[in-house]
Coordinates of C-alpha atoms and ligand atoms in Angstrom, one line a residue:
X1 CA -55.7 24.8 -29.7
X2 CA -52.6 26.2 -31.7
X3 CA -48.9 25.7 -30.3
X4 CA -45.5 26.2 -32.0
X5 CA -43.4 24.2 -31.4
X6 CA -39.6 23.3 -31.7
X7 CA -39.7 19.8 -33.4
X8 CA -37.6 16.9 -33.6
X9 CA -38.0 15.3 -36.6
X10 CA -34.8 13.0 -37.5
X11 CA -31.5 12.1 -35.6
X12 CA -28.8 14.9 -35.3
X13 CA -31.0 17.5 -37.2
X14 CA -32.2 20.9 -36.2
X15 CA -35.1 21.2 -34.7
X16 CA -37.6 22.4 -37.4
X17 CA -40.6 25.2 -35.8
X18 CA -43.9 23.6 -36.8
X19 CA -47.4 25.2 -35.8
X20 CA -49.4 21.4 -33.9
X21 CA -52.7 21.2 -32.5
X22 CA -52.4 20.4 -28.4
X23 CA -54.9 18.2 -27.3
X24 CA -57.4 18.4 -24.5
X25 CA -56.0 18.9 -20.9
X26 CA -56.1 15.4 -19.1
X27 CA -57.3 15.4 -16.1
X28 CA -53.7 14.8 -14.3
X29 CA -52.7 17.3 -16.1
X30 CA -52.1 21.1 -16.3
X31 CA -51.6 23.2 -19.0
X32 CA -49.2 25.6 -19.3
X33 CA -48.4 28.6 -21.1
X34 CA -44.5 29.4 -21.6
X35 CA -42.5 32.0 -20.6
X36 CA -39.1 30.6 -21.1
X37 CA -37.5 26.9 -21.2
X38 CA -33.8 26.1 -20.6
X39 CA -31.8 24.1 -23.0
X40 CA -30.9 21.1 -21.1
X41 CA -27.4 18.5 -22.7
X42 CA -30.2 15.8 -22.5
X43 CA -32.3 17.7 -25.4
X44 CA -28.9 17.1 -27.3
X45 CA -29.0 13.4 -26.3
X46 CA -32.3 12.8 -27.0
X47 CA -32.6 14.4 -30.7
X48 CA -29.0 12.5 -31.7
X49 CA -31.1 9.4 -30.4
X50 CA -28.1 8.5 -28.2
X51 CA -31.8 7.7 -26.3
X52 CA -34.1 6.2 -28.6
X53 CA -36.9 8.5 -28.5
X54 CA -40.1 8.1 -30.8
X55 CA -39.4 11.5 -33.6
X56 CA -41.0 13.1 -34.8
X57 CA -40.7 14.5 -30.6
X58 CA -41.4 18.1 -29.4
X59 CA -38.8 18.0 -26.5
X60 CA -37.6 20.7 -23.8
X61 CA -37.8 19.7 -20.2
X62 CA -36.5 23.1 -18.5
X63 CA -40.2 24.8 -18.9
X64 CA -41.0 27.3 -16.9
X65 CA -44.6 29.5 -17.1
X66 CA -48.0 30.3 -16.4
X67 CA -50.6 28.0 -15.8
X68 CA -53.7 28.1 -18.3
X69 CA -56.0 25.6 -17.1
X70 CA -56.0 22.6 -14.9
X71 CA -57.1 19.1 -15.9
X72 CA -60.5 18.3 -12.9
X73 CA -57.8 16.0 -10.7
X74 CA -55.2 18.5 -10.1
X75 CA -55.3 20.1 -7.0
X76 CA -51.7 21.7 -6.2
X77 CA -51.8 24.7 -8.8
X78 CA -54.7 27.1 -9.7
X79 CA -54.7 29.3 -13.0
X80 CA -52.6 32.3 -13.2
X81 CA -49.9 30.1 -10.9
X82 CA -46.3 31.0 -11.8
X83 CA -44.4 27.4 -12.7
X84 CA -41.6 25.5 -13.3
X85 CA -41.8 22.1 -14.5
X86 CA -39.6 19.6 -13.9
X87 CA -39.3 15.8 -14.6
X88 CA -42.5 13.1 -13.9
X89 CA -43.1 10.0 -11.9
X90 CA -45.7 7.9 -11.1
X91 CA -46.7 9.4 -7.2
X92 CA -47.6 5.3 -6.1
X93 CA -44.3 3.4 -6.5
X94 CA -42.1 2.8 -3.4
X95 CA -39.6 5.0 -4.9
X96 CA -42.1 7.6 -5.0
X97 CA -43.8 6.9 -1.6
X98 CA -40.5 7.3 -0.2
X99 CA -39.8 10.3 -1.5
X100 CA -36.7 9.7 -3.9
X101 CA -39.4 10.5 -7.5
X102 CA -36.3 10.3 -9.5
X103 CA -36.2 6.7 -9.4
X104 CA -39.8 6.1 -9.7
X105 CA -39.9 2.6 -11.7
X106 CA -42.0 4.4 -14.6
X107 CA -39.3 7.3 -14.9
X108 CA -38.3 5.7 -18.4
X109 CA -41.5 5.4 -19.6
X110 CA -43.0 8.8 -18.3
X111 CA -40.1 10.6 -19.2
X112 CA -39.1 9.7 -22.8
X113 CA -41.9 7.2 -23.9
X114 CA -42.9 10.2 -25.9
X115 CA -46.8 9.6 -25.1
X116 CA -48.9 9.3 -21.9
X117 CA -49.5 5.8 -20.5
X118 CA -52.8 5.5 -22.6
X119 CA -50.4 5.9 -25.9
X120 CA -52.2 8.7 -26.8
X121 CA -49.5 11.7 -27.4
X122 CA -50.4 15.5 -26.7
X123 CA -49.5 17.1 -30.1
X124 CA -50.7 16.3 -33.8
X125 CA -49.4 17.8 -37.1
X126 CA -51.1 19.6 -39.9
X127 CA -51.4 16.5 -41.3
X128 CA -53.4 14.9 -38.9
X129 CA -50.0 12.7 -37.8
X130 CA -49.2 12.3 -34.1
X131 CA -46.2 14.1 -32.7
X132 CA -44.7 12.5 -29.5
X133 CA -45.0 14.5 -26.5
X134 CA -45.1 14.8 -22.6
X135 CA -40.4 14.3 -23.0
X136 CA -39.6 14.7 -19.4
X137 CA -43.7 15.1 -18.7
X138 CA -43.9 18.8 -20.2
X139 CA -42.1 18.9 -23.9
X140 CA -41.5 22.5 -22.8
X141 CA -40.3 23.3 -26.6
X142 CA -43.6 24.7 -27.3
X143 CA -45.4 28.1 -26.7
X144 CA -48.3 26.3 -24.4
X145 CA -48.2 22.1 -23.6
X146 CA -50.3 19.8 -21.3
X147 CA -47.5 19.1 -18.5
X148 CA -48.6 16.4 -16.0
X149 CA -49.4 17.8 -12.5
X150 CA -46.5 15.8 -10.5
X151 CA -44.4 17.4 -13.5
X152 CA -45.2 21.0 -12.2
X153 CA -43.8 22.9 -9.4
X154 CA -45.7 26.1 -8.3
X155 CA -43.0 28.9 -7.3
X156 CA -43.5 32.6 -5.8
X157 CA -44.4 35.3 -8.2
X158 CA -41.3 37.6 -6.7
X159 CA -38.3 36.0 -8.8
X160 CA -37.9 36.5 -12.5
X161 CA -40.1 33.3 -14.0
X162 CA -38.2 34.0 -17.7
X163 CA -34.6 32.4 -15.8
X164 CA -36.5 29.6 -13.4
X165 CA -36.7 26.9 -15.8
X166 CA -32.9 25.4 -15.5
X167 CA -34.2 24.3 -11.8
X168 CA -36.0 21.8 -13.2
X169 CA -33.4 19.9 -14.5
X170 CA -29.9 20.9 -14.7
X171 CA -29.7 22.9 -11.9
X172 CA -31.7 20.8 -9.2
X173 CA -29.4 18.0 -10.8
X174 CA -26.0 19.2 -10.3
X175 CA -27.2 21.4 -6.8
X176 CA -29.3 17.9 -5.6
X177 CA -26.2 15.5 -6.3
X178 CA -24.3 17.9 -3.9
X179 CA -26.7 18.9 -1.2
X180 CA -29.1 15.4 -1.5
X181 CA -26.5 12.7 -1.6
X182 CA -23.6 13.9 -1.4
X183 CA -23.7 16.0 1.7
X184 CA -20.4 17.1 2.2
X185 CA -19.3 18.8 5.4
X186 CA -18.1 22.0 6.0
X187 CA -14.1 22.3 5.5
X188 CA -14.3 19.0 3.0
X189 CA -12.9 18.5 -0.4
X190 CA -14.3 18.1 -3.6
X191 CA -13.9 17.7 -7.4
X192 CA -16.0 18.5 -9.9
X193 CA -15.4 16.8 -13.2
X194 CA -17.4 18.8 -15.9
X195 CA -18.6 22.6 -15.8
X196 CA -21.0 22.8 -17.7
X197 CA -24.2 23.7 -16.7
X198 CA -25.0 20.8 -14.4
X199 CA -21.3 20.7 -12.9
X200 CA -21.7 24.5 -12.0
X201 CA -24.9 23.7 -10.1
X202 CA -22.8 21.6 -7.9
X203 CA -20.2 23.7 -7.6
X204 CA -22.4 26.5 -6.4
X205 CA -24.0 24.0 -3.9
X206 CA -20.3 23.3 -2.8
X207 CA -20.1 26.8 -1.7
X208 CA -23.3 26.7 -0.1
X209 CA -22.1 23.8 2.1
X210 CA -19.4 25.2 2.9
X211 CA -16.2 22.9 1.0
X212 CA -13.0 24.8 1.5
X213 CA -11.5 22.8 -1.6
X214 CA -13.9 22.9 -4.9
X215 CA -11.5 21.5 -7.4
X216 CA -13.1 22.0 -11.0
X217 CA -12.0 19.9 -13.8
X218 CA -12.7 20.2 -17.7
X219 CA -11.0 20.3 -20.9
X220 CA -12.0 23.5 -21.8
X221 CA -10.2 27.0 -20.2
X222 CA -12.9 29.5 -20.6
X223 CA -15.2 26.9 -18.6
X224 CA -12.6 26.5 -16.0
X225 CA -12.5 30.3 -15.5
X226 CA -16.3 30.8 -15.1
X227 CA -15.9 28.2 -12.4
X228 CA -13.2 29.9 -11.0
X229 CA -15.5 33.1 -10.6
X230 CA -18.2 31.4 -8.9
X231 CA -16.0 29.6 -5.9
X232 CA -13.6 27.0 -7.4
X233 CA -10.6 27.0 -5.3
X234 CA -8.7 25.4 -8.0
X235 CA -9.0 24.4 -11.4
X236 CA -7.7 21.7 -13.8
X237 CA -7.6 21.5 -17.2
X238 CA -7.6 17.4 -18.1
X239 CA -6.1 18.1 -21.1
X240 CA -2.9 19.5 -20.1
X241 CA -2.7 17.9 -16.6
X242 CA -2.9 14.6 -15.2
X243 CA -6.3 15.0 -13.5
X244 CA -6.4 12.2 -11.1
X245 CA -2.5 12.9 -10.1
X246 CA -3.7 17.1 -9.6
X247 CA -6.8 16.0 -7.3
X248 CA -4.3 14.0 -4.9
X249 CA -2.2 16.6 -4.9
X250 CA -4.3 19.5 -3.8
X251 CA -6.2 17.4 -1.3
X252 CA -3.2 15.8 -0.1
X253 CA -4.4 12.0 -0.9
X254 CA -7.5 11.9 -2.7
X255 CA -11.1 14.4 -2.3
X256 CA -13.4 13.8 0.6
X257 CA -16.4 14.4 -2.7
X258 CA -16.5 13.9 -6.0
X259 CA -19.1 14.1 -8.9
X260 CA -18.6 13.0 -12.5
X261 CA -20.8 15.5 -14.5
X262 CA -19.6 14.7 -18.1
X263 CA -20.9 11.2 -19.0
X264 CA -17.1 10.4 -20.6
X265 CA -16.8 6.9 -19.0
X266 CA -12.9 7.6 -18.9
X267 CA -13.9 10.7 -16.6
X268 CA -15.5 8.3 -14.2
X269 CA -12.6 6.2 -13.8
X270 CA -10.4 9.2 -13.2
X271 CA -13.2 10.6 -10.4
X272 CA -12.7 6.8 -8.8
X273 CA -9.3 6.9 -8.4
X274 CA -9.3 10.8 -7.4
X275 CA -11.5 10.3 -4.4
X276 CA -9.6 9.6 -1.0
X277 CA -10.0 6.9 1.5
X278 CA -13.6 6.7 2.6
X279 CA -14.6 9.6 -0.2
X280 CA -18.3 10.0 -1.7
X281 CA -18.8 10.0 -5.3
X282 CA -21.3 10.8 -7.9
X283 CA -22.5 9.9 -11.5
X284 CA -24.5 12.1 -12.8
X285 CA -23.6 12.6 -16.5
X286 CA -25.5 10.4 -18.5
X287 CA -24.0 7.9 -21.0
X288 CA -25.4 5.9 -23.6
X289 CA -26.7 2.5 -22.8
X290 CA -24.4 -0.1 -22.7
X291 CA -21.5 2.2 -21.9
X292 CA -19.5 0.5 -19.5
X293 CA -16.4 2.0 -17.4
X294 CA -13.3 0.2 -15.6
X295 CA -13.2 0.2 -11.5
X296 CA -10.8 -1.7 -9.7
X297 CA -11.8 -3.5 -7.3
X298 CA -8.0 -4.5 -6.2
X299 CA -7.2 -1.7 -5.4
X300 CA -10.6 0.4 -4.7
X301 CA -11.9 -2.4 -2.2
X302 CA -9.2 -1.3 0.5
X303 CA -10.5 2.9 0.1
X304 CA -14.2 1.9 1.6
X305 CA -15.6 4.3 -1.1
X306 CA -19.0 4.8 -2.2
X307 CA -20.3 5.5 -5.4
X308 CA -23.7 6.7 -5.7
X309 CA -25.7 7.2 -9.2
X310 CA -27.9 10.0 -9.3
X311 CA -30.5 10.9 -11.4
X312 CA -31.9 14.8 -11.3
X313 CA -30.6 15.5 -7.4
X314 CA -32.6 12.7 -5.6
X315 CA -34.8 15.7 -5.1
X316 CA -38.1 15.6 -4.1
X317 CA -38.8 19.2 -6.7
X318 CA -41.7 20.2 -4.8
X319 CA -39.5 21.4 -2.2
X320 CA -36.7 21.0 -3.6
X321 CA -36.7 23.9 -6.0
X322 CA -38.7 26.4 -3.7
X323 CA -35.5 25.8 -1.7
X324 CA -33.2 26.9 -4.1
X325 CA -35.1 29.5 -4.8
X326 CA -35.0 30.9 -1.2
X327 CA -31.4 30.4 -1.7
X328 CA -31.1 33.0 -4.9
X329 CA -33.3 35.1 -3.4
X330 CA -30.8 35.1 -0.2
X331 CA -28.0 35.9 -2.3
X332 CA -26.5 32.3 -2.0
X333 CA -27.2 30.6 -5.1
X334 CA -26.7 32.8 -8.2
X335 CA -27.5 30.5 -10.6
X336 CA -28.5 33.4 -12.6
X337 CA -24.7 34.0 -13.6
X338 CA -25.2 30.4 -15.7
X339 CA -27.7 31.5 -18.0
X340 CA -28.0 33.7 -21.6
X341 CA -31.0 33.8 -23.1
X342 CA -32.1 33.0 -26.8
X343 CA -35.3 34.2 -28.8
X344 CA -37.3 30.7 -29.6
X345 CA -36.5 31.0 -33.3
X346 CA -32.8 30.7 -32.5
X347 CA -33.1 27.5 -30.4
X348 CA -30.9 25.8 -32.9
X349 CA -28.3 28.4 -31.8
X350 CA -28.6 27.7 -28.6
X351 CA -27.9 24.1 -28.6
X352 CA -24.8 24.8 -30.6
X353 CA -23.6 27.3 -28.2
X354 CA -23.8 25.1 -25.4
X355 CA -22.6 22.0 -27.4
X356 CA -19.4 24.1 -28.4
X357 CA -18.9 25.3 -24.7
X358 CA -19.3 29.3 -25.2
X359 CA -22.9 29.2 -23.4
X360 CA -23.2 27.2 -20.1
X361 CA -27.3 27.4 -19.7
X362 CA -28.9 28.4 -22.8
X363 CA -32.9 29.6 -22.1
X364 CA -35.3 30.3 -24.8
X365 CA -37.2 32.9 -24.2
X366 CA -40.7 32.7 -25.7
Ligands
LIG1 N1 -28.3 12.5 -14.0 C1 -29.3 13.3 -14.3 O1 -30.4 13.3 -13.8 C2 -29.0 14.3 -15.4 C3 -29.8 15.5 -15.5 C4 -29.4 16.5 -16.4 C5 -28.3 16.3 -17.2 N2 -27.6 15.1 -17.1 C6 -26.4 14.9 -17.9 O2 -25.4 15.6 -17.2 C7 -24.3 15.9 -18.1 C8 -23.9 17.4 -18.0 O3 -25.0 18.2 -18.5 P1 -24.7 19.7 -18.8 O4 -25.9 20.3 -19.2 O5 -23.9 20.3 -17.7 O6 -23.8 19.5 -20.1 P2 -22.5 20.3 -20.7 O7 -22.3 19.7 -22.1 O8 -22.9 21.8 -20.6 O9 -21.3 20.0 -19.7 C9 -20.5 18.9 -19.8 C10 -19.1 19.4 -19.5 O10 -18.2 18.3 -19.4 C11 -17.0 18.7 -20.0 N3 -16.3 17.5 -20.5 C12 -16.6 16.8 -21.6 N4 -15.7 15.8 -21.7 C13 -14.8 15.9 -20.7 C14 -13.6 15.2 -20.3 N5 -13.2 14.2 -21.0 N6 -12.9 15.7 -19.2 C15 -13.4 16.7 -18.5 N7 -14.5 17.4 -18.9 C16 -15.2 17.0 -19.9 C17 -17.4 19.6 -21.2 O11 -16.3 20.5 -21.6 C18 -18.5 20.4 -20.5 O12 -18.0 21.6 -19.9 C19 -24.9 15.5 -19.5 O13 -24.4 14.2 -19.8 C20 -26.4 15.5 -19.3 O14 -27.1 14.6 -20.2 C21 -27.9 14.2 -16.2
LIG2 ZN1 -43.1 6.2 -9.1
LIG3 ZN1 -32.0 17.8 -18.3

């Protein structure tokens, strides 16, 4: 069948909109018609090849829509089921088994391989070329794709499916670093380095857990005010300030919780030296490979800190993102207040508007 897609074709360019034939459904898979996908800083990664995906790509891992038809194995959605779909893994590894997907041992490969495990890819051009697919499991950038089942997350019909797709990714990821790993307790500290999208997520969770200091730290002001509106305490601009010295100050020695959201190895030393003696910290920006970022371990060894790396929440997003949900339906997570939405031919707009910091969660409305 026909699907238009949003198409990757060579590093740093556009994405170009390109009518593909989608295969047949697979029988782990579902397919899925979309409503809406959210514009993810990973896309951005991913099409400057700062991860060397296989172009020409149809990327877009933020999908979120109505299920078509279901490959004969799938058993967990039905047609008509509203979706959101989220990130793949494997279901067998002891990752998996133990219920931390994220770091299933075939997350590279299922993620951004850019084909199934067979090789065989989902899309093909007028041409007869293939076009990588199944980015993140879905390659949500197209009107209807063949997402695999453990990539798709059945959520209630009563929310508004167009804005769901950011819980996917950026939203589980920036909520899931705070309520998964991090865990603060009520009345802690923490700083936020980075609001975009995924930083916001985790400030939000911050409320909901109940930290009486949410410190939120960029280097751009109209950022730093959005995060004031939704429950930052205080803010600091990195530019302008010393950002480690500010932190110490506020919390009186150093925050009880920290998460690095901007992938800027200088940021992560700064969120090292900002946490306080027996403090929790997270990476969850994402970096090129090979980046590498000072710690010292004279100094650091003495604090008994932890640093934890954390791909999309540690969430399991079965449950996971029915959770947040329940938690925007409750008033408590307005994650809503993130997004604008885009037509599908402005796409290109979209991922400048969030590259340039005037929109924090682009979605593409289809
Ligand atoms: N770990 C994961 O599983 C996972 C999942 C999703 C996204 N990500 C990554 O998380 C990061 C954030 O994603 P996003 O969608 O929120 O992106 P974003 O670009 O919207 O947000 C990044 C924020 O960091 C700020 N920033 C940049 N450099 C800074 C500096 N030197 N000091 C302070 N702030 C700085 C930017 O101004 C921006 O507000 C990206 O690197 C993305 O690839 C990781
Ligand atoms: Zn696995
Ligand atoms: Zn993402």
């Amino acid at each position: 069948m026909k699907t238009l897609a949003a198409v990757a074709t060579s590093k740093g360019e556009p994405l170009e909109m390109r009518e593909l034939t989608l295969d047949e459904t697979r029988s782990d898979e579902v397919r899925v018609k979309l409503v809406a996908t959210g514009v993810c800083h990973t896309d951005a990664i991913a099409r400057d090849q700062i991860y060397p995906i296989p172009l020409p790509i149809v990327l877009g891992h933020e999908g979120a829509g109505v299920v078509e038809a279901v490959g004969d194995g799938v058993t967990s959605v039905e047609v008509g089921d509203h979706v959101v779909l989220t990130f793949p893994s494997c279901g067998v590894c002891s990752s998996c088994v133990s219920a931390h997907p994220a770091y299933c041992v075939d997350f590279g490969a299922l993620a951004m391989g850019g084909a199934r495990p067979d090789g065989s890819t989902g899309f093909e051009a007028e041409d007869g070329s293939d076009v990588s697919s199944h980015f993140f499991g879905q390659s949500s950038f197209a009107t209807v794709t063949n997402a695999y089942e453990r990539s798709v997350v059945k959520i209630s019909k009563d929310v508004p499916l167009e804005i769901m797709g950011p819980l996917g990714c950026g939203v589980q990821t920036g909520a899931g670093a705070v309520l998964n790993v991090l865990k603060p307790e009520a009345g802690s500290s923490i700083a936020i380095f980075g609001t975009g999208a995924v930083g916001m997520s985790a400030l939000l969770a911050a409320v909901i857990a109940n930290c009486t200091t949410i410190i939120a730290v960029d280097i751009v002001d109209s950022r730093l005010k959005r995060a004031k509106e939704l429950g930052a305490t205080h803010t600091i601009n990195s530019k302008d300030e010393d950002a480690v010295e500010r932190v110490r100050e506020i919390t009186g020695g150093g925050a009880n919780y920290a998460a690095d959201t901007t992938g800027n190895a200088g940021v992560f030393t700064q969120m090292t030296k900002a946490l306080g003696i027996m403090g929790h910290g997270a990476l969850v920006g994402a970096a090129a490979p090979g980046t590498e970022s000072p710690f010292d371990i004279g100094n650091l060894l003495l604090t008994g800190l932890k640093i934890s790396m954390v791909i999309e929440g540690d969430s399991v997003p079965q449950t996971f993102i029915p959770k947040l949900i329940s938690l925007y339906e409750a008033g408590l997570f307005p994650f809503d207040k993130l997004v604008k939405k885009y037509e599908f031919s402005e796409i290109n707009t979209a991922f400048a508007d969030s590259e340039s910091g005037d929109t924090l969660k682009p979605v593409v409305v289809f």
